[in-house]
CSV table of C-alpha atoms and ligand atoms in Angstrom, one decimal:
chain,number,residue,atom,x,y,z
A,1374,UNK,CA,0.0,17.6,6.1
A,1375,UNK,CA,3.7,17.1,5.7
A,1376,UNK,CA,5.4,13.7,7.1
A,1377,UNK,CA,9.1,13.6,7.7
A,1378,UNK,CA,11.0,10.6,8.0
A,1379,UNK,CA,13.9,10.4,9.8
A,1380,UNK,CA,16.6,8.1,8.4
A,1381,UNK,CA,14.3,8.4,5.1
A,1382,UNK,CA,17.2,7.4,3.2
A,1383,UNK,CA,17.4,3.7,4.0
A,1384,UNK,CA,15.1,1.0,3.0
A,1385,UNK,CA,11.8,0.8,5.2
A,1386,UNK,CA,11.4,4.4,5.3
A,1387,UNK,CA,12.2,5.1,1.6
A,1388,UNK,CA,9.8,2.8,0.9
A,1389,UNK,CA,7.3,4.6,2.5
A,1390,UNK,CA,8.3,7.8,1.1
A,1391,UNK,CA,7.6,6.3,-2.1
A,1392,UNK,CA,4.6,5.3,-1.2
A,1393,UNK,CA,3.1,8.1,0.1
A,1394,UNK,CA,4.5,10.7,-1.9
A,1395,UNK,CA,2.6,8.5,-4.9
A,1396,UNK,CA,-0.4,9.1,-2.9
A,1397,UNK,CA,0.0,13.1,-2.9
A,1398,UNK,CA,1.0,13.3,0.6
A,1399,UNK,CA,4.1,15.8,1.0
A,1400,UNK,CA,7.0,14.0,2.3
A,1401,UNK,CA,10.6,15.0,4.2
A,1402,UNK,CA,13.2,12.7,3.8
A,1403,UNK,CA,15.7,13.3,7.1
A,1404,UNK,CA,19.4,12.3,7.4
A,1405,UNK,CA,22.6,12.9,9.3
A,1406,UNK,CA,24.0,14.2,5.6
A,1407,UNK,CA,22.0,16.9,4.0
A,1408,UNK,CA,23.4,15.8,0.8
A,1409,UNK,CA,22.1,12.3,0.9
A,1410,UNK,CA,18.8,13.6,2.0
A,1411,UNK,CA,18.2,15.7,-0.7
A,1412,UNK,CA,19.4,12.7,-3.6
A,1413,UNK,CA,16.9,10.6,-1.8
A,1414,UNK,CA,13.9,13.2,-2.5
A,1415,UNK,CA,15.3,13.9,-6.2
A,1416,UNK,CA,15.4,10.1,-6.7
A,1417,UNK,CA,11.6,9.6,-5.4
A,1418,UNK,CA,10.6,12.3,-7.5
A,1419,UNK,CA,12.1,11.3,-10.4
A,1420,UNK,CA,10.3,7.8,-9.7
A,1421,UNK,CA,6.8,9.9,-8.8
A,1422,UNK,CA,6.6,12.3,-11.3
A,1423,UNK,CA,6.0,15.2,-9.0
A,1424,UNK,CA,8.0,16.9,-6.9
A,1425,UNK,CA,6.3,15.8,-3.3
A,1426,UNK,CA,9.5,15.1,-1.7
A,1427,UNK,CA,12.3,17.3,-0.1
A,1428,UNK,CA,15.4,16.2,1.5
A,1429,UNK,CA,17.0,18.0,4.8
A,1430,UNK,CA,19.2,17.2,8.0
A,1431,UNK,CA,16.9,15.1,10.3
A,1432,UNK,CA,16.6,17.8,13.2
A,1433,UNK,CA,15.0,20.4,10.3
A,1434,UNK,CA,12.7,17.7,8.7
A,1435,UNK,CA,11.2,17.1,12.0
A,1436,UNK,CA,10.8,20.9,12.7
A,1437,UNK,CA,8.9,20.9,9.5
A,1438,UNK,CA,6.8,18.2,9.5
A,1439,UNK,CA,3.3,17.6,10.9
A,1440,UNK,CA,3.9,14.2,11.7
A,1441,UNK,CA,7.6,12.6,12.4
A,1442,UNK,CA,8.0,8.9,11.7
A,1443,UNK,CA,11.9,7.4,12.8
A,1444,UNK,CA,13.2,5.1,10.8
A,1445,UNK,CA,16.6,4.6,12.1
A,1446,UNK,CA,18.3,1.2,13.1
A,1447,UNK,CA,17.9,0.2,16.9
A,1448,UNK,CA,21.2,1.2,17.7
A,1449,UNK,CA,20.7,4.5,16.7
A,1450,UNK,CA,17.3,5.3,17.9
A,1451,UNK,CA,17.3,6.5,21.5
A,1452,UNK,CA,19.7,8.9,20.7
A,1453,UNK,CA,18.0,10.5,17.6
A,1454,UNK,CA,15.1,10.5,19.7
A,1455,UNK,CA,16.4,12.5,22.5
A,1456,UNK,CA,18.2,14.7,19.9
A,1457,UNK,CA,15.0,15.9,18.3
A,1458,UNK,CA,12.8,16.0,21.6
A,1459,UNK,CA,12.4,19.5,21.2
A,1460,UNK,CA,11.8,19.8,17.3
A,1461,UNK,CA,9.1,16.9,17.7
A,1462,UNK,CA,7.0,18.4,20.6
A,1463,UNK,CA,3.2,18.6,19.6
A,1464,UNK,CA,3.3,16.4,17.1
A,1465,UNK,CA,3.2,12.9,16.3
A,1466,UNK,CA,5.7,10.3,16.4
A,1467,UNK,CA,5.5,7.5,14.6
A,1468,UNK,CA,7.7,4.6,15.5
A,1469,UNK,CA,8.4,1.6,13.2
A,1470,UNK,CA,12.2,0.5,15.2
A,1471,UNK,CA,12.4,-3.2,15.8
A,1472,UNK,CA,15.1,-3.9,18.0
A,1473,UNK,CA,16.3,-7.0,16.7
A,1474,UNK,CA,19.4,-9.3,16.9
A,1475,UNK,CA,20.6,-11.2,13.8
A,1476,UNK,CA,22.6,-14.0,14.6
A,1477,UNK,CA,21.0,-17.7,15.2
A,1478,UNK,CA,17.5,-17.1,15.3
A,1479,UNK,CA,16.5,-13.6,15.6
A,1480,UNK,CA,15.3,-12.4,19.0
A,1481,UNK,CA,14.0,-9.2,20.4
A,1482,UNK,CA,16.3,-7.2,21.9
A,1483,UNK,CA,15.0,-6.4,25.5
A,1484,UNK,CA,14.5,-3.0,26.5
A,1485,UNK,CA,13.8,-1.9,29.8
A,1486,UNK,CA,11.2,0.2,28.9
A,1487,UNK,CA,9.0,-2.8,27.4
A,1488,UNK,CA,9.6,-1.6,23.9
A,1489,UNK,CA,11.5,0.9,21.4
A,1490,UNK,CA,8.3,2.7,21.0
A,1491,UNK,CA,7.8,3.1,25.2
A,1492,UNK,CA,11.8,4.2,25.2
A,1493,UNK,CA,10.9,7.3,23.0
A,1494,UNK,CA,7.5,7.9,24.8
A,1495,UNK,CA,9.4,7.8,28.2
A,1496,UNK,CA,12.1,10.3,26.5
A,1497,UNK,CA,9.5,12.7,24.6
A,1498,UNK,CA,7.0,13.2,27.4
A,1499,UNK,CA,2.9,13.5,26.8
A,1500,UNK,CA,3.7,16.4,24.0
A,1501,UNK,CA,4.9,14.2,21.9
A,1502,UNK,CA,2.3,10.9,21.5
A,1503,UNK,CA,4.1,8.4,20.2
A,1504,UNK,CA,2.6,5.4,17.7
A,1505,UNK,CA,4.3,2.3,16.9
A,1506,UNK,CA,2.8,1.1,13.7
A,1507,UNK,CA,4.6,-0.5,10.3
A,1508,UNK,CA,6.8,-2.8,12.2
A,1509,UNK,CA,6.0,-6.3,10.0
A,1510,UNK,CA,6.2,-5.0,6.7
A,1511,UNK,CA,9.3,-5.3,5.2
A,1512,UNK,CA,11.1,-3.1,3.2
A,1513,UNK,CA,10.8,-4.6,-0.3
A,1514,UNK,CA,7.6,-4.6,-0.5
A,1515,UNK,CA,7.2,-0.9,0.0
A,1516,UNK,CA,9.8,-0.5,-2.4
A,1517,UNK,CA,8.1,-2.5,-5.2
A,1518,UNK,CA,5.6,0.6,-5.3
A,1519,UNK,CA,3.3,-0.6,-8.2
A,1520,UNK,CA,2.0,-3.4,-6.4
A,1521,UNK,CA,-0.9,-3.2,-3.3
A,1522,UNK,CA,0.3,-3.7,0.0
A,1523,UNK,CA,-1.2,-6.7,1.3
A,1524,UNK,CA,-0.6,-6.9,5.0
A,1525,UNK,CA,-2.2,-5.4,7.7
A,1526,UNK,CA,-0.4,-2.4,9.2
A,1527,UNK,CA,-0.5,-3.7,13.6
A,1528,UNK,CA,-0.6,0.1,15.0
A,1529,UNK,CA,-0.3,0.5,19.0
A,1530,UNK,CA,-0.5,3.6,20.8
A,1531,UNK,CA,-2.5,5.6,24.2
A,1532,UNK,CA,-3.3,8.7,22.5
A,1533,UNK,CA,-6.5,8.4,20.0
A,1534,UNK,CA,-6.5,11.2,18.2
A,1535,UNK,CA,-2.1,10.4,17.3
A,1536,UNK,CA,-3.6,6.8,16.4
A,1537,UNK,CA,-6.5,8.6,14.2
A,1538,UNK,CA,-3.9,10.7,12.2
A,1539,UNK,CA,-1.6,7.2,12.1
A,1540,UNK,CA,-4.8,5.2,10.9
A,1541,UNK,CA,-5.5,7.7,8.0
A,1542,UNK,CA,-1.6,7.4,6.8
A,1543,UNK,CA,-2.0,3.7,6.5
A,1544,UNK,CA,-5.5,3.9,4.5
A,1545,UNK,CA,-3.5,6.3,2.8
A,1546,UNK,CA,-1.2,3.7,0.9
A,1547,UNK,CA,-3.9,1.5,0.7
A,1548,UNK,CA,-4.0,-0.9,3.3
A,1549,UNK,CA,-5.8,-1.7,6.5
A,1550,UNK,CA,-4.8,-0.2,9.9
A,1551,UNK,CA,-5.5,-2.4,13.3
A,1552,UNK,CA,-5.6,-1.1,16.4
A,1553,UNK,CA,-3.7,-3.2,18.7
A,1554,UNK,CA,-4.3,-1.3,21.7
A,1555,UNK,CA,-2.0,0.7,24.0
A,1556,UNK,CA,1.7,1.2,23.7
A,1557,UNK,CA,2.7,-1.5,25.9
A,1558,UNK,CA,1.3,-3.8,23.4
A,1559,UNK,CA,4.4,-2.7,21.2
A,1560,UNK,CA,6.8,-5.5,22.2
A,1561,UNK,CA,4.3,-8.2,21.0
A,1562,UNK,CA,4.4,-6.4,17.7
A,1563,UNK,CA,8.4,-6.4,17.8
A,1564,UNK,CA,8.0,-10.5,18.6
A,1565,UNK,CA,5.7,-10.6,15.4
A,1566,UNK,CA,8.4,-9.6,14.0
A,1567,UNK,CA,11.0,-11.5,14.9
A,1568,UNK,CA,8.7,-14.3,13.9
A,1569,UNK,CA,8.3,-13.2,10.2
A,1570,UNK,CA,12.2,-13.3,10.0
A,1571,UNK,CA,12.7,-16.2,10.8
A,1572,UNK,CA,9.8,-18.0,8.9
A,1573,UNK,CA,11.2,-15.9,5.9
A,1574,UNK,CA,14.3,-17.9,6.6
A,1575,UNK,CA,12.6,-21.3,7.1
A,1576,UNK,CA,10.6,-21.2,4.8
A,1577,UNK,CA,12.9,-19.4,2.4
A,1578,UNK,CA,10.6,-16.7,1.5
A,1579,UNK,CA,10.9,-12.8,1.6
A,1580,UNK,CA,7.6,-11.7,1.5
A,1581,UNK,CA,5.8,-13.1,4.6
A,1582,UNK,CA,3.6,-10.8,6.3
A,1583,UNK,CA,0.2,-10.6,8.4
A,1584,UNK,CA,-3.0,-9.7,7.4
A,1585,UNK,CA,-6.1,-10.7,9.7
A,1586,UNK,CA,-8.8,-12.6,8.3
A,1587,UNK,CA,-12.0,-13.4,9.8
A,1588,UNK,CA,-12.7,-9.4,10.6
T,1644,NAP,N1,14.0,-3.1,6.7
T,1644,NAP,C1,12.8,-3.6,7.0
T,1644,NAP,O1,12.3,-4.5,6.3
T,1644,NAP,C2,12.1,-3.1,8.2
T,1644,NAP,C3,10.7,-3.5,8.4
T,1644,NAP,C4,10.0,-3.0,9.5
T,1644,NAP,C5,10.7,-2.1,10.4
T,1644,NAP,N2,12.0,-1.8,10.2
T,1644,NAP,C6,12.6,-0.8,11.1
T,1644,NAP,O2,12.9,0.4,10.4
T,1644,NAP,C7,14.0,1.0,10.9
T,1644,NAP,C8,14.9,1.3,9.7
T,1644,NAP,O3,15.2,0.1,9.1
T,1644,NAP,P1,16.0,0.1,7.7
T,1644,NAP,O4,16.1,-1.3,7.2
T,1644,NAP,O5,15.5,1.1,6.7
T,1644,NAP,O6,17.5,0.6,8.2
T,1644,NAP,P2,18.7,1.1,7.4
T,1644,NAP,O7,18.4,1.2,5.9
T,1644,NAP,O8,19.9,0.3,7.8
T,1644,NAP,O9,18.9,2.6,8.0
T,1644,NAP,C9,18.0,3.6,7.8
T,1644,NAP,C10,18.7,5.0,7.8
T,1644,NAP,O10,19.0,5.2,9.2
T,1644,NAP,C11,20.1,6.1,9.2
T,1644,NAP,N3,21.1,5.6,10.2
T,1644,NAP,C12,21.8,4.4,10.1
T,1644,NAP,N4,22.5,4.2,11.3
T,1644,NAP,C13,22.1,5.2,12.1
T,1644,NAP,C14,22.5,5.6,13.4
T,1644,NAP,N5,23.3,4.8,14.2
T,1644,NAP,N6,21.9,6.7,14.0
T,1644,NAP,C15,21.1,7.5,13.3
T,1644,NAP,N7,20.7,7.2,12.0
T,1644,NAP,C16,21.2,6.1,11.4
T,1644,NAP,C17,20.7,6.1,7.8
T,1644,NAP,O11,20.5,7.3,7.2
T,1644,NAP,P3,21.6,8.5,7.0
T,1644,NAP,O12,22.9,7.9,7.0
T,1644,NAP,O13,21.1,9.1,5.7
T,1644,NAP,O14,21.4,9.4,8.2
T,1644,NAP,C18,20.0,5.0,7.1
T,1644,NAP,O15,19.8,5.3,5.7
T,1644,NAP,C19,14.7,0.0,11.9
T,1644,NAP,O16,14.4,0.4,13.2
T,1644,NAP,C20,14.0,-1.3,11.6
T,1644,NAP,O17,13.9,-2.1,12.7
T,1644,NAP,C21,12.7,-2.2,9.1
């Protein structure tokens, strides 16, 4: 199974490059600039000792891949998404965007849809099932590979078997997968969010993160 990341070269979804591609799962970092995808994969290599990870112009790391996963900033989601409808069709998307404004406190941005995860379901169309997953762990702590995850991974999605395949990734890097339910659960995810920010900020902390107790 290969997994491409799109927008691989920035923090959440290097850090999951990193962390799969220590778990022997073959990985495709995307990017607008084919030379910054390809220094991203040589860097994760370098840190992984094998050579798991190539590096390609997001539209050809999605044809490749088994599974897409879009880590790209809000602003710049719905319009990678539509740009690699085609390239994504039968396979999985996985969808981590939090549409999120800084400022005072953060708040979700609305979308009409009900979510960034329903916006690319309502672009890609039933061949692509989309899965929102990853959405409360923050970047460092992917990146600080040598340590466990401890947070749950929240995944939400209407297609079982894309949610299957998602579930295994997450066991994959070590952690727990919880099924939240159906894709219009997403935006309750994206609030989680929102919340973890600014607790991090309250409380002055950088690590806060959910894990379920009780199960
Ligand atoms: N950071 C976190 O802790 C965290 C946690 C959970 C979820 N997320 C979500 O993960 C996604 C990525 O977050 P991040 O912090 O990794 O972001 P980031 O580092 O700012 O950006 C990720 C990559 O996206 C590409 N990119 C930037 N602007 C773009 C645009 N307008 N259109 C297309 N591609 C663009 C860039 O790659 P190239 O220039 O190489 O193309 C960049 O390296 C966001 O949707 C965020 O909400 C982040």
């Amino acid at each position: 199974m290969r997994v491409a990341i799109i927008g691989g070269t920035g923090k959440e979804g290097f850090g999951l490059a990193m962390r799969w591609a220590r778990a022997g799962v073959d990985i495709i970092i995307g990017s607008r600039d084919a030379q910054r995808a390809q220094d991203a994969a040589g860097k994760a290599n370098a840190a992984v000792g094998a050579p798991r990870v190539t590096g390609m112009l997001n539209p050809a790391a999605a044809a490749e891949a088994d599974i897409v996963l879009i880590s790209v900033p809000f602003e710049g989601h719905r319009a990678m998404v539509a740009d690699l409808k085609d390239a994504m069709a039968g396979k999985v998307l996985v969808d981590i965007t939090v549409p999120v404004a800084f400022g005072g406190v953060p708040a979700v941005v609305p979308v009409p849809e009900g979510s960034a995860a329903e916006a690319a379901q309502k672009l890609l169309g039933p061949r692509t099932p989309v899965v929102a997953a990853f959405q409360t762990i923050p970047a460092h702590l992917l990146a600080d590979a040598e340590k466990p995850l401890e947070g749950d991974v929240f995944i939400c999605g209407d297609d079982a078997q894309a949610k299957a395949r998602v579930v295994e990734l997450v066991q994959q890097i070590g952690t727990r997968a919880i099924d939240c339910g159906p894709l219009s659960q997403t935006h309750t995810l994206e609030r989680m969010t929102v919340l973890l920010l600014y607790l991090n900020r309250r409380l002055k902390r950088r690590s806060l993160t959910y894990r379920l107790v009780g199960l």
